[in-house]
Coordinates of C-alpha atoms in Angstrom, one line a residue:
Chain A
M41 CA -26.9 -19.9 5.7
N42 CA -26.0 -21.3 2.2
V43 CA -27.8 -20.0 -0.9
L44 CA -28.3 -22.7 -3.1
F45 CA -27.5 -21.4 -6.5
T46 CA -28.8 -22.4 -9.9
W47 CA -27.5 -22.2 -13.7
L48 CA -29.3 -18.9 -14.2
D49 CA -27.8 -17.3 -11.0
W50 CA -24.3 -18.4 -12.3
L51 CA -24.9 -17.4 -15.8
W52 CA -26.1 -13.5 -14.0
V53 CA -21.9 -13.8 -12.0
G54 CA -19.9 -15.1 -14.8
A55 CA -21.7 -12.5 -17.6
F56 CA -21.0 -10.0 -15.0
L57 CA -17.4 -10.4 -14.3
L58 CA -16.9 -10.8 -18.2
L59 CA -18.6 -7.1 -18.8
M60 CA -16.3 -5.7 -16.0
I61 CA -13.0 -7.0 -16.4
G62 CA -13.6 -6.7 -20.2
S63 CA -14.3 -3.2 -20.6
G64 CA -11.6 -2.2 -18.2
V65 CA -9.2 -4.3 -20.1
L66 CA -10.6 -2.7 -23.2
F67 CA -9.1 0.8 -22.2
Y68 CA -5.5 -0.8 -22.0
R69 CA -4.3 1.5 -25.1
L70 CA -5.6 4.7 -22.9
G71 CA -4.0 3.6 -19.9
K72 CA -0.5 3.1 -20.8
R73 CA 0.0 6.3 -22.7
S74 CA 1.1 8.2 -19.6
Q75 CA 1.1 8.7 -16.0
S76 CA -1.6 11.2 -16.3
D77 CA -3.8 8.5 -18.0
F78 CA -2.7 6.1 -16.2
F79 CA -3.6 8.0 -13.1
L80 CA -6.3 10.9 -14.1
A81 CA -7.5 9.4 -17.4
G82 CA -5.7 12.3 -18.9
R83 CA -7.7 14.8 -16.9
G84 CA -10.5 14.8 -19.7
L85 CA -13.7 13.4 -18.4
P86 CA -17.2 14.8 -18.3
W87 CA -18.6 15.1 -14.6
W88 CA -20.9 12.2 -15.2
L89 CA -17.9 9.6 -15.3
P90 CA -16.1 10.7 -11.8
A91 CA -19.3 11.4 -10.4
S92 CA -20.6 7.5 -10.9
S93 CA -17.2 6.8 -9.7
V94 CA -17.6 8.8 -6.5
Y95 CA -20.9 7.0 -6.2
A96 CA -19.9 3.2 -6.7
T97 CA -16.3 4.1 -4.7
H98 CA -18.2 4.9 -1.9
T99 CA -20.5 1.6 -2.4
A100 CA -18.4 -1.1 -0.5
T101 CA -19.5 -4.7 0.5
D102 CA -19.1 -3.3 4.2
T103 CA -21.1 -0.4 3.2
P104 CA -24.8 -1.9 3.6
M105 CA -23.6 -3.9 6.6
W106 CA -22.8 -0.8 8.5
I107 CA -25.6 1.0 7.2
T108 CA -27.9 -1.7 8.6
G109 CA -25.9 -1.6 12.1
V110 CA -27.0 2.0 12.6
I111 CA -30.4 2.1 11.7
Y112 CA -31.2 -1.5 13.2
K113 CA -29.7 0.0 16.4
Y114 CA -31.1 3.6 16.1
G115 CA -34.1 3.5 14.0
L116 CA -34.0 6.5 11.6
A117 CA -32.2 8.6 14.0
G118 CA -29.1 6.4 12.8
I119 CA -29.4 8.1 9.1
W120 CA -27.2 10.8 10.6
Y121 CA -24.3 8.6 10.9
T122 CA -24.2 8.1 7.2
F123 CA -24.8 12.2 6.2
F124 CA -20.6 12.3 7.1
S125 CA -20.5 12.4 3.2
A126 CA -22.2 15.8 3.2
W127 CA -19.1 17.5 3.5
A128 CA -18.8 17.3 -0.9
A129 CA -22.2 19.9 -0.3
I130 CA -19.8 22.6 0.0
S131 CA -16.4 21.5 -0.8
A132 CA -17.8 20.8 -4.4
F133 CA -18.0 24.8 -4.4
V134 CA -15.0 25.8 -2.4
S135 CA -12.2 23.4 -1.6
T136 CA -13.2 20.9 -4.5
R137 CA -12.8 24.2 -7.2
I138 CA -9.4 25.5 -5.2
F139 CA -8.2 21.9 -5.7
R140 CA -9.2 21.2 -9.2
R141 CA -7.1 24.9 -9.8
S142 CA -4.0 23.6 -8.2
L143 CA -4.2 20.8 -10.3
A144 CA -1.7 18.5 -8.1
Y145 CA -2.4 14.8 -8.7
T146 CA -2.4 13.8 -4.6
Q147 CA -3.6 15.4 -1.3
A148 CA 0.4 15.2 -0.6
E149 CA 1.7 17.1 -4.0
W150 CA -1.0 19.6 -2.9
N151 CA 1.0 20.1 0.5
V152 CA 4.0 21.6 -1.7
V153 CA 1.8 23.8 -3.6
R154 CA 0.7 25.3 -0.9
F155 CA 3.5 25.0 1.4
T156 CA 7.4 25.4 0.5
G157 CA 10.4 24.1 2.1
L158 CA 11.5 21.6 4.2
G159 CA 8.1 21.2 6.2
A160 CA 6.5 20.6 2.9
E161 CA 8.3 18.3 1.8
M162 CA 8.4 16.4 5.2
L163 CA 4.5 16.4 4.5
R164 CA 4.2 15.4 1.3
G165 CA 6.5 12.1 2.7
W166 CA 4.0 11.4 5.3
M167 CA 1.3 11.8 3.7
A168 CA 2.2 9.7 1.2
G169 CA 3.3 7.2 3.1
W170 CA 0.2 7.5 5.3
Q171 CA -1.7 7.0 2.2
V172 CA -0.5 4.3 0.7
F173 CA -0.9 1.8 4.2
M174 CA -4.5 3.6 4.1
N175 CA -5.4 1.9 1.1
M176 CA -3.9 -1.1 1.4
F177 CA -5.9 -1.6 4.9
V178 CA -9.2 -0.4 3.2
L179 CA -8.7 -3.2 0.7
G180 CA -7.9 -5.6 3.2
W181 CA -11.1 -4.6 4.9
V182 CA -13.1 -4.6 1.9
G183 CA -11.7 -7.4 1.2
I184 CA -12.0 -9.3 4.4
A185 CA -16.1 -8.3 4.2
M186 CA -16.3 -9.6 1.0
G187 CA -14.6 -13.3 2.6
K188 CA -17.8 -12.9 5.2
V189 CA -20.0 -12.2 2.5
C190 CA -18.9 -15.3 0.8
A191 CA -18.5 -17.7 3.3
F192 CA -22.1 -16.6 4.6
L193 CA -23.6 -17.5 1.3
F194 CA -21.3 -20.4 0.4
G195 CA -19.7 -21.7 3.5
W196 CA -16.2 -21.0 1.8
P197 CA -13.4 -20.6 3.7
L198 CA -12.6 -16.6 4.1
W199 CA -9.4 -16.1 2.4
V200 CA -11.3 -17.4 -0.8
G201 CA -13.6 -14.4 -1.0
L202 CA -11.1 -12.3 -0.1
V203 CA -8.5 -13.3 -3.1
S204 CA -10.5 -14.4 -6.0
F205 CA -12.5 -11.2 -6.3
S206 CA -9.8 -8.9 -5.3
S207 CA -7.4 -10.7 -8.0
G208 CA -10.2 -10.4 -10.9
C209 CA -10.3 -6.8 -10.4
A210 CA -6.7 -6.2 -10.5
I211 CA -6.8 -7.9 -13.9
Y212 CA -8.3 -4.6 -15.1
V213 CA -7.0 -2.1 -12.9
L214 CA -3.0 -3.2 -14.3
A215 CA -3.8 -3.3 -17.9
A216 CA -5.8 0.3 -18.1
G217 CA -5.1 2.1 -14.6
Y218 CA -7.5 4.6 -13.4
W219 CA -9.0 4.6 -17.6
G220 CA -10.3 0.9 -16.3
V221 CA -11.5 2.4 -12.8
V222 CA -13.5 4.5 -14.5
M223 CA -15.3 3.3 -17.1
A224 CA -16.0 0.1 -15.1
D225 CA -17.2 2.0 -12.1
F226 CA -20.0 4.0 -14.4
Q227 CA -21.3 0.4 -15.3
Q228 CA -21.0 -0.8 -11.3
G229 CA -22.6 2.0 -10.6
V230 CA -25.2 1.7 -12.9
I231 CA -25.7 -2.0 -11.7
A232 CA -25.5 -1.5 -8.0
F233 CA -28.2 1.5 -7.5
L234 CA -30.5 -0.2 -9.6
V235 CA -30.0 -3.6 -7.3
I236 CA -30.3 -2.0 -4.1
M237 CA -33.4 0.2 -5.4
I238 CA -34.9 -3.2 -6.0
V239 CA -33.7 -5.2 -3.0
S240 CA -34.7 -2.9 -1.1
I241 CA -38.2 -1.6 -2.1
W242 CA -38.4 -5.7 -2.4
G243 CA -37.4 -6.2 1.0
I244 CA -40.0 -3.0 1.7
M245 CA -42.9 -4.9 0.2
V246 CA -42.3 -8.3 1.8
A247 CA -42.3 -6.4 5.5
G248 CA -45.8 -5.5 4.4
G249 CA -45.1 -2.3 2.6
P250 CA -44.8 1.6 4.0
T251 CA -47.7 1.6 5.8
G252 CA -47.5 -2.2 7.1
I253 CA -43.9 -1.0 8.0
V254 CA -45.5 1.7 9.9
E255 CA -48.1 -0.2 11.7
K256 CA -46.0 -3.0 12.7
L257 CA -43.8 -0.4 14.6
I258 CA -46.5 1.1 16.3
I259 CA -48.0 -2.7 17.2
L260 CA -44.3 -3.5 18.6
G261 CA -44.2 0.2 20.5
E262 CA -41.4 0.8 18.5
T263 CA -42.5 4.2 17.0
D264 CA -39.8 6.1 17.4
R265 CA -37.9 4.2 15.3
M266 CA -39.6 6.4 12.5
N267 CA -38.4 9.5 13.7
P268 CA -35.6 11.1 12.8
F269 CA -34.6 13.0 15.7
A270 CA -35.3 11.0 18.5
F271 CA -31.8 11.0 19.9
T272 CA -31.3 9.7 23.7
G273 CA -31.4 12.9 25.5
W274 CA -29.5 16.4 24.4
W275 CA -25.8 14.9 26.0
T276 CA -26.7 11.8 27.4
G277 CA -27.4 8.1 26.2
E278 CA -25.8 6.1 23.1
F279 CA -27.1 8.5 20.7
P280 CA -27.2 12.4 22.1
A281 CA -28.4 15.2 20.5
A282 CA -25.0 16.8 21.0
W283 CA -23.2 13.6 18.7
F284 CA -25.8 14.5 16.3
V285 CA -24.8 18.1 16.2
T286 CA -21.1 17.0 15.8
M287 CA -21.9 15.5 13.1
M288 CA -23.5 18.2 11.3
V289 CA -20.7 20.4 11.9
I290 CA -17.7 18.1 10.8
A291 CA -19.9 17.1 7.9
I292 CA -20.6 20.2 7.1
L293 CA -18.4 22.4 7.8
G294 CA -15.5 20.2 6.9
G295 CA -16.3 21.1 3.3
F296 CA -14.2 24.3 3.2
G297 CA -11.1 22.1 4.3
M298 CA -9.3 19.1 2.2
G299 CA -8.9 15.7 4.0
T300 CA -11.7 16.4 7.1
S301 CA -12.9 13.2 5.6
I302 CA -10.8 10.0 4.4
D303 CA -13.1 10.0 1.4
W304 CA -11.5 13.5 0.6
Y305 CA -8.3 11.1 -0.7
P306 CA -10.3 9.3 -3.6
E307 CA -12.4 12.1 -4.4
A308 CA -8.9 14.4 -5.1
Q309 CA -8.0 11.9 -8.0
R310 CA -11.6 12.0 -9.3
I311 CA -11.7 16.0 -9.0
Q312 CA -8.4 16.2 -10.9
S313 CA -9.5 13.5 -13.9
A314 CA -12.2 16.1 -14.3
R315 CA -12.0 18.0 -17.3
T316 CA -12.8 21.5 -15.9
V317 CA -13.4 23.2 -12.6
R318 CA -17.4 22.9 -13.3
D319 CA -17.2 19.3 -14.0
S320 CA -15.3 18.5 -11.2
T321 CA -17.8 20.3 -8.6
Y322 CA -21.0 18.8 -10.4
S323 CA -18.8 15.2 -9.9
I324 CA -18.6 15.7 -6.3
W325 CA -21.7 16.9 -5.6
W326 CA -24.2 14.7 -8.1
G327 CA -22.0 11.4 -6.9
T328 CA -22.3 12.1 -3.5
L329 CA -26.2 13.0 -3.6
V330 CA -26.6 9.6 -5.0
G331 CA -25.4 8.1 -1.7
L332 CA -27.3 10.1 -0.1
V333 CA -30.3 9.2 -1.5
R334 CA -29.3 5.6 -1.5
N335 CA -28.9 5.6 1.9
S336 CA -32.6 6.9 2.8
V337 CA -33.6 4.0 0.7
W338 CA -31.5 1.8 2.7
A339 CA -33.0 3.1 5.7
I340 CA -36.4 2.2 5.3
A341 CA -35.6 -1.5 4.0
I342 CA -33.8 -1.5 6.8
L343 CA -37.0 -0.8 9.3
G344 CA -38.8 -3.3 7.3
F345 CA -36.0 -5.8 8.4
F346 CA -36.3 -5.0 12.0
V347 CA -40.5 -5.3 11.7
L348 CA -40.0 -8.9 10.5
F349 CA -36.6 -9.8 12.8
P350 CA -37.2 -7.2 15.9
G351 CA -35.4 -7.7 19.0
M352 CA -31.9 -9.0 17.4
T353 CA -29.0 -8.1 19.9
E354 CA -26.0 -9.4 18.5
T355 CA -24.4 -6.9 15.9
S356 CA -23.0 -9.2 13.7
E357 CA -26.4 -11.1 13.4
Y358 CA -28.5 -8.2 13.0
E359 CA -25.5 -5.9 10.0
M360 CA -26.3 -8.9 7.5
G361 CA -29.8 -7.4 7.4
W362 CA -30.3 -6.2 4.1
F363 CA -27.9 -8.9 2.2
R364 CA -31.4 -11.3 4.0
L365 CA -33.8 -9.4 2.5
G366 CA -32.2 -10.3 -0.7
F367 CA -31.1 -14.0 -0.2
D368 CA -34.2 -15.0 1.5
Y369 CA -37.2 -13.4 -0.2
L370 CA -35.8 -12.5 -4.0
P371 CA -37.8 -15.4 -6.4
V372 CA -35.5 -18.3 -8.1
G373 CA -32.6 -16.6 -10.6
M374 CA -32.6 -13.2 -8.9
V375 CA -30.7 -14.2 -6.3
G376 CA -27.7 -14.5 -9.1
F377 CA -28.2 -11.2 -10.3
F378 CA -28.5 -10.1 -6.5
F379 CA -24.9 -11.8 -5.8
A380 CA -23.4 -9.6 -9.7
A381 CA -24.3 -6.4 -7.8
I382 CA -22.6 -7.1 -4.7
L383 CA -20.0 -8.0 -7.1
A384 CA -20.1 -4.7 -9.1
I385 CA -19.9 -3.2 -5.4
H386 CA -17.0 -4.7 -4.4
L387 CA -15.1 -4.4 -7.7
S388 CA -15.3 -0.7 -8.1
T389 CA -14.2 -0.3 -4.4
I390 CA -11.0 -2.3 -4.8
S391 CA -10.2 -1.2 -8.3
S392 CA -10.3 2.3 -6.9
H393 CA -8.2 1.8 -3.8
L394 CA -5.8 -0.4 -5.8
N395 CA -5.3 2.8 -8.0
L396 CA -5.4 5.4 -5.6
G397 CA -2.4 3.6 -3.3
A398 CA -0.3 3.2 -6.3
L399 CA -1.3 6.9 -7.5
Y400 CA 0.4 7.9 -3.8
A401 CA 3.2 5.3 -4.2
T402 CA 4.6 6.1 -7.8
R403 CA 3.9 10.1 -8.2
D404 CA 4.6 11.0 -4.4
L405 CA 6.9 8.4 -3.5
Y406 CA 8.8 6.9 -6.7
Q407 CA 8.8 9.9 -8.4
H408 CA 9.7 13.0 -6.4
Y409 CA 11.9 11.1 -3.8
W410 CA 13.4 8.3 -6.3
N411 CA 13.7 8.8 -9.5
P412 CA 12.8 12.8 -10.9
E413 CA 13.5 12.2 -14.4
A414 CA 11.7 8.9 -15.3
S415 CA 10.0 8.4 -18.3
E416 CA 6.1 8.2 -18.7
R417 CA 6.4 4.6 -20.0
T418 CA 8.4 3.9 -16.6
L419 CA 6.0 5.4 -14.4
V420 CA 3.3 3.6 -16.0
W421 CA 5.3 0.5 -15.0
V422 CA 5.7 1.5 -11.6
G423 CA 2.5 2.4 -11.4
R424 CA 1.5 -1.1 -12.1
W425 CA 3.7 -2.8 -9.9
S426 CA 2.7 -0.6 -7.1
T427 CA -0.7 -2.1 -7.8
L428 CA 0.2 -5.7 -7.4
I429 CA 2.3 -4.8 -4.2
L430 CA -1.2 -3.5 -2.7
L431 CA -3.0 -6.2 -3.8
L432 CA -0.6 -8.5 -2.1
G433 CA -0.6 -6.6 0.7
S434 CA -4.1 -6.1 1.5
F435 CA -4.4 -10.1 1.5
V436 CA -2.3 -9.9 4.4
Y437 CA -4.0 -7.1 6.0
G438 CA -7.4 -8.7 5.2
L439 CA -6.6 -11.8 7.4
M440 CA -5.0 -10.0 10.3
M441 CA -8.0 -8.0 10.6
E442 CA -10.1 -9.9 12.9
N443 CA -7.2 -8.8 15.5
I444 CA -6.5 -5.1 14.1
T445 CA -9.8 -3.6 13.8
E446 CA -10.0 -1.8 17.0
W447 CA -6.2 -0.6 16.3
L448 CA -7.4 1.1 12.7
I449 CA -10.5 2.6 13.8
F450 CA -8.5 4.3 16.3
A451 CA -6.2 5.4 13.6
L452 CA -9.0 6.3 11.2
W453 CA -10.5 8.4 14.4
I454 CA -6.5 10.1 14.4
M455 CA -6.9 11.4 11.1
T456 CA -10.3 13.2 11.6
A457 CA -10.2 14.3 15.3
G458 CA -7.7 16.5 15.8
I459 CA -7.0 17.5 12.3
W460 CA -10.1 18.4 11.3
L461 CA -9.5 22.2 12.2
P462 CA -5.7 22.6 10.7
N463 CA -7.4 20.9 7.3
I464 CA -9.6 23.7 6.8
L465 CA -7.1 26.5 8.1
Q466 CA -4.6 25.2 5.5
V467 CA -7.0 26.2 2.9
V468 CA -8.6 29.4 4.2
W469 CA -5.7 31.0 6.1
W470 CA -2.8 32.6 4.2
R471 CA -1.1 32.7 7.9
F472 CA -1.2 28.9 8.8
N473 CA 2.3 27.1 7.5
A474 CA 3.6 23.9 6.8
W475 CA 5.1 23.8 10.5
G476 CA 1.8 24.3 11.9
Y477 CA -0.1 21.4 10.0
L478 CA 3.0 19.1 10.9
S479 CA 2.4 20.1 14.9
A480 CA -1.0 19.5 14.5
W481 CA -0.6 15.9 13.4
I482 CA 1.8 14.9 15.8
A483 CA 0.3 16.2 18.5
N484 CA -3.1 14.7 17.2
L485 CA -1.0 10.9 17.5
G486 CA 0.2 11.9 21.1
F487 CA -3.3 13.7 22.2
S488 CA -6.1 10.8 20.6
W489 CA -3.7 7.8 22.2
L490 CA -4.0 9.7 25.6
V491 CA -7.6 10.9 25.2
V492 CA -9.3 7.6 24.0
W493 CA -7.2 5.0 25.3
V494 CA -4.6 5.7 28.4
L495 CA -6.3 8.1 30.6
P496 CA -9.5 6.6 30.7
E497 CA -7.6 3.6 31.4
F498 CA -5.4 4.8 34.6
G499 CA -8.8 6.5 35.8
V500 CA -7.5 10.3 35.3
I501 CA -10.4 11.2 32.9
P502 CA -13.8 8.9 32.4
D503 CA -14.4 7.3 29.0
L504 CA -16.0 10.3 27.4
A505 CA -17.9 10.1 24.5
D506 CA -17.5 10.7 21.0
Y507 CA -18.7 13.9 20.4
Q508 CA -16.8 14.8 23.8
Q509 CA -13.3 13.4 22.4
F510 CA -14.1 15.2 19.4
W511 CA -14.1 18.3 20.9
L512 CA -11.8 18.0 23.6
L513 CA -8.9 16.7 20.5
M514 CA -9.6 19.9 18.4
L515 CA -8.9 22.0 21.5
L516 CA -5.8 20.0 22.3
G517 CA -4.9 20.4 19.2
A518 CA -5.2 24.2 18.5
C519 CA -2.9 24.5 21.8
V520 CA -0.1 23.2 19.8
F521 CA -0.5 24.2 16.4
I522 CA -1.5 27.8 16.4
P523 CA 1.4 28.4 18.7
T524 CA 3.9 26.9 16.2
T525 CA 2.4 28.7 13.5
F526 CA 3.1 32.1 14.9
L527 CA 6.5 31.3 16.1
T528 CA 7.7 30.0 12.6
K529 CA 8.0 32.1 9.9
P530 CA 5.1 32.3 7.2
E531 CA 5.6 31.0 3.9
S532 CA 7.6 32.9 1.5
M533 CA 5.2 35.6 -0.1
D534 CA 6.3 34.4 -3.8
H535 CA 5.2 31.0 -2.9
L536 CA 2.1 32.2 -1.8
V537 CA 1.4 34.3 -4.8
K538 CA 2.0 32.0 -7.0
Y539 CA 0.0 29.9 -5.2
Y540 CA -3.2 32.4 -5.0
V541 CA -3.1 33.4 -8.1
Q542 CA -3.6 29.6 -9.9
A543 CA -5.8 28.6 -6.8
R544 CA -7.7 31.8 -5.9
P545 CA -8.6 30.3 -2.3
L546 CA -11.3 31.6 0.0
G547 CA -11.1 33.1 3.4
W548 CA -8.4 35.2 5.3
W549 CA -6.0 35.8 2.3
G550 CA -5.5 39.4 2.2
P551 CA -2.3 40.3 2.1
V552 CA -1.3 37.3 -0.5
R553 CA -3.8 39.0 -2.7
R554 CA -2.7 42.4 -2.4
E555 CA 0.1 41.5 -2.9
A556 CA -0.9 39.6 -6.0
E557 CA -2.4 42.9 -7.3
R558 CA 0.3 44.9 -6.5
R559 CA 2.7 42.9 -8.9
G560 CA -0.3 43.1 -11.4
L561 CA -1.0 39.6 -11.0
I562 CA -4.6 39.8 -10.4
Q563 CA -7.2 42.2 -11.1
E564 CA -8.0 44.8 -8.1
D565 CA -11.5 44.3 -6.7
S566 CA -11.8 48.6 -6.7
P567 CA -9.5 50.2 -8.9
K568 CA -7.9 53.0 -7.9
P569 CA -6.5 55.5 -10.0
P570 CA -3.1 55.8 -10.9
K571 CA -1.1 58.5 -8.7
V572 CA 0.4 61.8 -10.3
V573 CA 3.8 62.3 -9.5
Chain B
M10 CA -27.7 45.1 -9.7
P11 CA -29.6 42.1 -9.6
L12 CA -29.3 40.2 -6.7
I13 CA -28.4 37.0 -8.9
R14 CA -26.0 37.9 -11.4
R15 CA -25.8 35.4 -14.1
T16 CA -23.2 37.1 -16.6
W17 CA -19.7 36.7 -15.9
T18 CA -16.6 37.9 -17.3
A19 CA -13.0 35.4 -16.5
A20 CA -11.2 38.2 -13.9
E21 CA -15.1 38.6 -12.0
A22 CA -16.0 35.1 -11.7
D23 CA -12.7 34.1 -10.1
K24 CA -13.4 36.3 -7.2
W25 CA -15.4 34.6 -4.1
T26 CA -19.0 36.5 -4.5
R27 CA -22.4 36.8 -3.0
E28 CA -23.6 34.2 -5.3
D29 CA -21.0 31.1 -3.9
W30 CA -22.2 31.9 -1.0
F31 CA -25.8 31.6 -1.8
V32 CA -24.5 28.4 -2.9
I33 CA -22.5 27.2 0.3
V34 CA -25.8 27.9 2.3
L35 CA -28.2 25.9 -0.5
S36 CA -26.4 23.0 -0.9
P37 CA -26.1 21.7 2.7
I38 CA -29.8 22.2 2.6
C39 CA -31.0 20.0 0.0
Y40 CA -28.6 17.1 1.1
F41 CA -29.9 17.3 4.4
A42 CA -33.7 18.2 3.2
L43 CA -33.4 15.3 0.4
T44 CA -31.9 12.5 2.8
L45 CA -34.8 13.6 4.9
G46 CA -37.8 14.1 2.3
V47 CA -36.9 10.3 0.2
A48 CA -36.7 8.4 3.6
L49 CA -40.0 10.0 5.1
S50 CA -41.2 9.5 1.0
F51 CA -40.8 5.9 1.4
L52 CA -43.0 5.1 4.3
L53 CA -45.5 7.0 2.5
I54 CA -45.4 10.2 5.2
W55 CA -46.7 13.3 3.6
E56 CA -44.1 15.3 4.9
G57 CA -41.5 13.5 3.2
F58 CA -43.0 13.9 -0.5
A59 CA -43.2 17.7 0.6
I60 CA -39.6 18.2 2.0
T61 CA -38.5 16.1 -1.4
A62 CA -40.3 18.6 -3.7
V63 CA -39.0 21.9 -2.2
S64 CA -35.2 20.2 -2.4
I65 CA -36.0 19.5 -5.1
V66 CA -36.6 23.3 -6.5
L67 CA -33.9 24.0 -4.4
V68 CA -31.6 22.2 -6.3
V69 CA -32.3 23.6 -9.5
W70 CA -32.2 27.1 -8.4
M71 CA -28.9 26.5 -6.6
H72 CA -27.6 25.3 -10.3
W73 CA -29.2 28.1 -11.7
I74 CA -27.3 30.9 -9.5
I75 CA -23.8 29.1 -10.0
D76 CA -23.4 27.5 -13.7
P77 CA -22.8 30.9 -15.5
K78 CA -20.3 31.4 -12.9
L79 CA -18.6 28.2 -13.3
K80 CA -18.7 28.2 -16.7
A81 CA -16.6 31.5 -17.0
I82 CA -13.9 30.2 -14.7
S83 CA -13.8 26.7 -16.0
E84 CA -13.4 28.8 -19.6
E85 CA -10.5 30.9 -18.6
Y86 CA -9.3 28.5 -16.2
E87 CA -8.3 26.0 -19.2
K88 CA -6.1 28.9 -21.2
N89 CA -3.9 29.1 -18.0
Q90 CA -3.6 25.0 -17.5
Q91 CA -0.7 23.9 -19.5
E92 CA 1.8 26.5 -18.0
Y93 CA 0.7 25.6 -14.5
L94 CA 0.6 21.6 -15.7
R95 CA 4.6 22.5 -17.0
E96 CA 5.5 24.2 -13.4
L97 CA 3.5 21.3 -11.4
E98 CA 6.1 19.2 -13.8
D99 CA 9.6 20.5 -13.0
A100 CA 8.3 21.2 -9.3
V101 CA 7.8 17.4 -8.9
R102 CA 11.4 16.6 -11.2
W103 CA 12.9 19.2 -8.7
K104 CA 13.6 21.5 -11.6
Q105 CA 13.7 25.3 -10.9
H106 CA 11.2 26.7 -13.4
E107 CA 11.6 30.3 -15.3
Q108 CA 9.5 32.6 -14.0
A109 CA 6.9 33.2 -16.6
A110 CA 6.2 36.7 -17.0
P111 CA 2.5 37.9 -15.8

């Protein structure tokens, strides 16, 4: 499909690119002041700015494709696949508060605030390296999705869409760092939300309006698609209720931990950029809520697409459904506006991951391990060079993506399945130590490989459903990290008391709290009368 | 003593209390109900409007419960933030921080 753009369409696109890049560059002077400014906007943002960034960052070019895929396949029940972001429901009031009080720039840095000694340093190095890799990977993934959209619309080679728009975005990230990211994200978030609403409502009307969609689903014999709880059984089928329950547990209880979702890592940066604990809480809560509401509207538009084009079987065909609603049905002159919104969606994700990857490279690798005495000016320049390297690396990843996607989805699964529980325990249980957490990561690498690929391949175990894999990996991991924790020493009480007084974690922290009270560092729960000797 | 407390000293607000647990329960319910409610409303199904209306009330109630506590935590914490930041910078530069008197 090649879309014909009129001069008005190109005008929308040009004006929009100028606005985005220009507004980012405007904050050049603020971004270059210090490392804190280049990566956290000086920790001074009111809640609605990081909230808009949370929303904009998690609306990527591939998001409508993915959501269209699950809704087209499972009907309205597919909306629960998008509910993973609900980890923020509890996190906003628990782990967000605790993390903001730690003041760590990154999750890798938090490891040395929470743990101590060699184990903590190993964790920091590992997590920083992993995050640099992951951000480069996400940039490649999202970048090539833009390449596909441009190929779909204009017939361009894949690399053109990948390279051109990511490079344009890099201009304001290099110039102004996180200041540029968050200011552009605000505009991009507003534009993207409005256009998603307009196109989705337009698509719903084209499909006959809400009542028309319902009537056509009845005629097609597909009424189950309107039922958000139409699963394929309790335990069997492609979408059993057991998987729904597992997803709810992962998402909702995951909010007690840090890193239970891959979205935690960009959110951690937004949490620290908010000016107070209260601002960080509201930024995460409201930014995520807007994303969930958007998903609901998207879902109905995709039901509209389904009644217009039922019976598609190829994922690559139906996952472009929402884009088709816009490009096929919007009036002339509005198509460019729609494409400009797609650019907004794209640039917000690219800019966030460029800056986030550079943060880990600069703060956790360069400064902490290589040049601890680096000046603020040097750190800002290292941040810029890291941004550039990430950008170039993402082009390589993007062009390789067709061949390595399966591997990388496996890598994402590794991050969430077996270490979900340790990610919670590190926050809520004082006795959990760096060696326990490290052993969980290492064990999970091996167990994931065995459970997902090797053992089913050799017929030792059957192919397991997603929910079975999750619970099995969690159980196997616990058999390693719980003994490791008890067989190694707890973190030093001095370190734990310092962390407790600063961060005030929730959960099983009794011995540490009592020690902090004994030292007179915090107020006792029930003050006892002084002993008379 | 009222069920929901709305005035806090900084030291009291630092502790995890009943108000936090109310919000920990309410917040996922709000997300779940709004996701469901908005989707059904866009299909003009009346249950969707009802669920959305209830969840908006829950959102307002949740903020009414937790906002005074968050304000108290934030105000007090900002006073200590500079000292904590100095310790963090020392740690990243591999410097031993001199223990400040509590």
